[in-house]
mmCIF file of C-alpha atoms in Angstrom:
data_model
loop_
_atom_site.group_PDB
_atom_site.id
_atom_site.type_symbol
_atom_site.label_atom_id
_atom_site.label_comp_id
_atom_site.label_asym_id
_atom_site.label_seq_id
_atom_site.Cartn_x
_atom_site.Cartn_y
_atom_site.Cartn_z
ATOM 1 C CA MET A 23 111.092 92.530 92.259
ATOM 2 C CA PHE A 24 107.106 92.505 92.951
ATOM 3 C CA SER A 25 104.753 89.264 92.073
ATOM 4 C CA PRO A 26 102.242 90.152 89.519
ATOM 5 C CA ARG A 27 98.529 90.332 90.540
ATOM 6 C CA LYS A 28 96.467 87.599 90.813
ATOM 7 C CA ASP A 29 93.313 87.465 88.301
ATOM 8 C CA LYS A 30 91.110 88.252 91.640
ATOM 9 C CA ASP A 31 92.942 91.025 92.670
ATOM 10 C CA LYS A 32 92.367 93.085 89.622
ATOM 11 C CA SER A 33 89.361 94.631 90.476
ATOM 12 C CA SER A 34 89.157 98.378 89.894
ATOM 13 C CA LEU A 35 89.229 100.828 92.438
ATOM 14 C CA THR A 36 85.751 102.476 93.091
ATOM 15 C CA HIS A 37 85.038 105.221 95.577
ATOM 16 C CA GLU A 38 82.713 102.262 97.768
ATOM 17 C CA ARG A 39 86.236 99.754 97.612
ATOM 18 C CA ILE A 40 88.228 102.622 99.044
ATOM 19 C CA ALA A 41 85.697 103.216 101.743
ATOM 20 C CA GLU A 42 85.362 99.882 102.769
ATOM 21 C CA ASP A 43 89.035 99.302 102.724
ATOM 22 C CA LEU A 44 89.474 102.271 105.249
ATOM 23 C CA GLU A 45 86.496 101.116 107.427
ATOM 24 C CA THR A 46 88.194 97.639 107.663
ATOM 25 C CA PHE A 47 91.420 99.329 108.420
ATOM 26 C CA ARG A 48 90.158 101.439 110.844
ATOM 27 C CA LYS A 49 88.201 98.673 112.588
ATOM 28 C CA SER A 50 91.367 96.613 112.834
ATOM 29 C CA GLY A 51 92.989 99.327 114.848
ATOM 30 C CA GLY A 52 94.828 101.125 112.022
ATOM 31 C CA THR A 53 95.081 105.241 112.339
ATOM 32 C CA ILE A 54 95.749 107.438 109.826
ATOM 33 C CA GLU A 55 97.923 110.557 110.417
ATOM 34 C CA VAL A 56 96.711 113.719 108.590
ATOM 35 C CA LEU A 57 99.487 115.942 108.233
ATOM 36 C CA GLY A 58 99.341 119.807 108.281
ATOM 37 C CA THR A 59 100.403 122.268 105.582
ATOM 38 C CA THR A 60 104.118 122.377 105.254
ATOM 39 C CA ARG A 61 105.545 125.973 105.921
ATOM 40 C CA THR A 62 106.489 126.282 102.335
ATOM 41 C CA LEU A 63 103.444 126.061 101.278
ATOM 42 C CA SER A 64 101.772 127.738 103.969
ATOM 43 C CA ARG A 65 102.109 131.031 102.188
ATOM 44 C CA ILE A 66 101.980 131.418 98.692
ATOM 45 C CA ASP A 67 101.593 135.150 97.957
ATOM 46 C CA PRO A 68 103.400 137.293 95.079
ATOM 47 C CA ASP A 69 102.639 140.489 97.509
ATOM 48 C CA ASP A 70 104.418 138.968 100.272
ATOM 49 C CA ASP A 71 107.551 141.618 100.628
ATOM 50 C CA SER A 72 109.242 139.723 103.704
ATOM 51 C CA SER A 73 111.527 137.650 101.239
ATOM 52 C CA PRO A 74 114.203 139.421 99.339
ATOM 53 C CA PRO A 75 114.040 139.843 95.514
ATOM 54 C CA PRO A 76 115.642 137.295 93.470
ATOM 55 C CA ARG A 77 118.891 138.255 91.965
ATOM 56 C CA PRO A 78 119.009 138.342 88.069
ATOM 57 C CA ALA A 79 121.003 134.912 87.042
ATOM 58 C CA ASN A 80 123.993 136.645 85.534
ATOM 59 C CA ALA A 81 124.720 138.929 88.621
ATOM 60 C CA ALA A 82 126.484 136.028 90.618
ATOM 61 C CA ARG A 83 128.830 135.643 87.313
ATOM 62 C CA SER A 84 129.558 139.251 86.670
ATOM 63 C CA ASN A 85 133.052 139.332 84.673
ATOM 64 C CA PRO A 86 134.006 142.446 83.502
ATOM 65 C CA HIS A 87 136.515 140.403 80.703
ATOM 66 C CA ARG A 88 133.395 139.263 78.808
#
């Protein structure tokens, strides 16, 4: 599917190389959209009582004939 990298493209990524690539990208008009924290990850708090407690796994399958 993808062609293999050429030998000259196998240089290691360093902090400086990434910074240069980002600078070139921005100078050419590129922008990076920084996304905010998703609602799911905005509050991970075990003391948060706004959600109902989890149901036990076998409560949904209560079968009196077991």
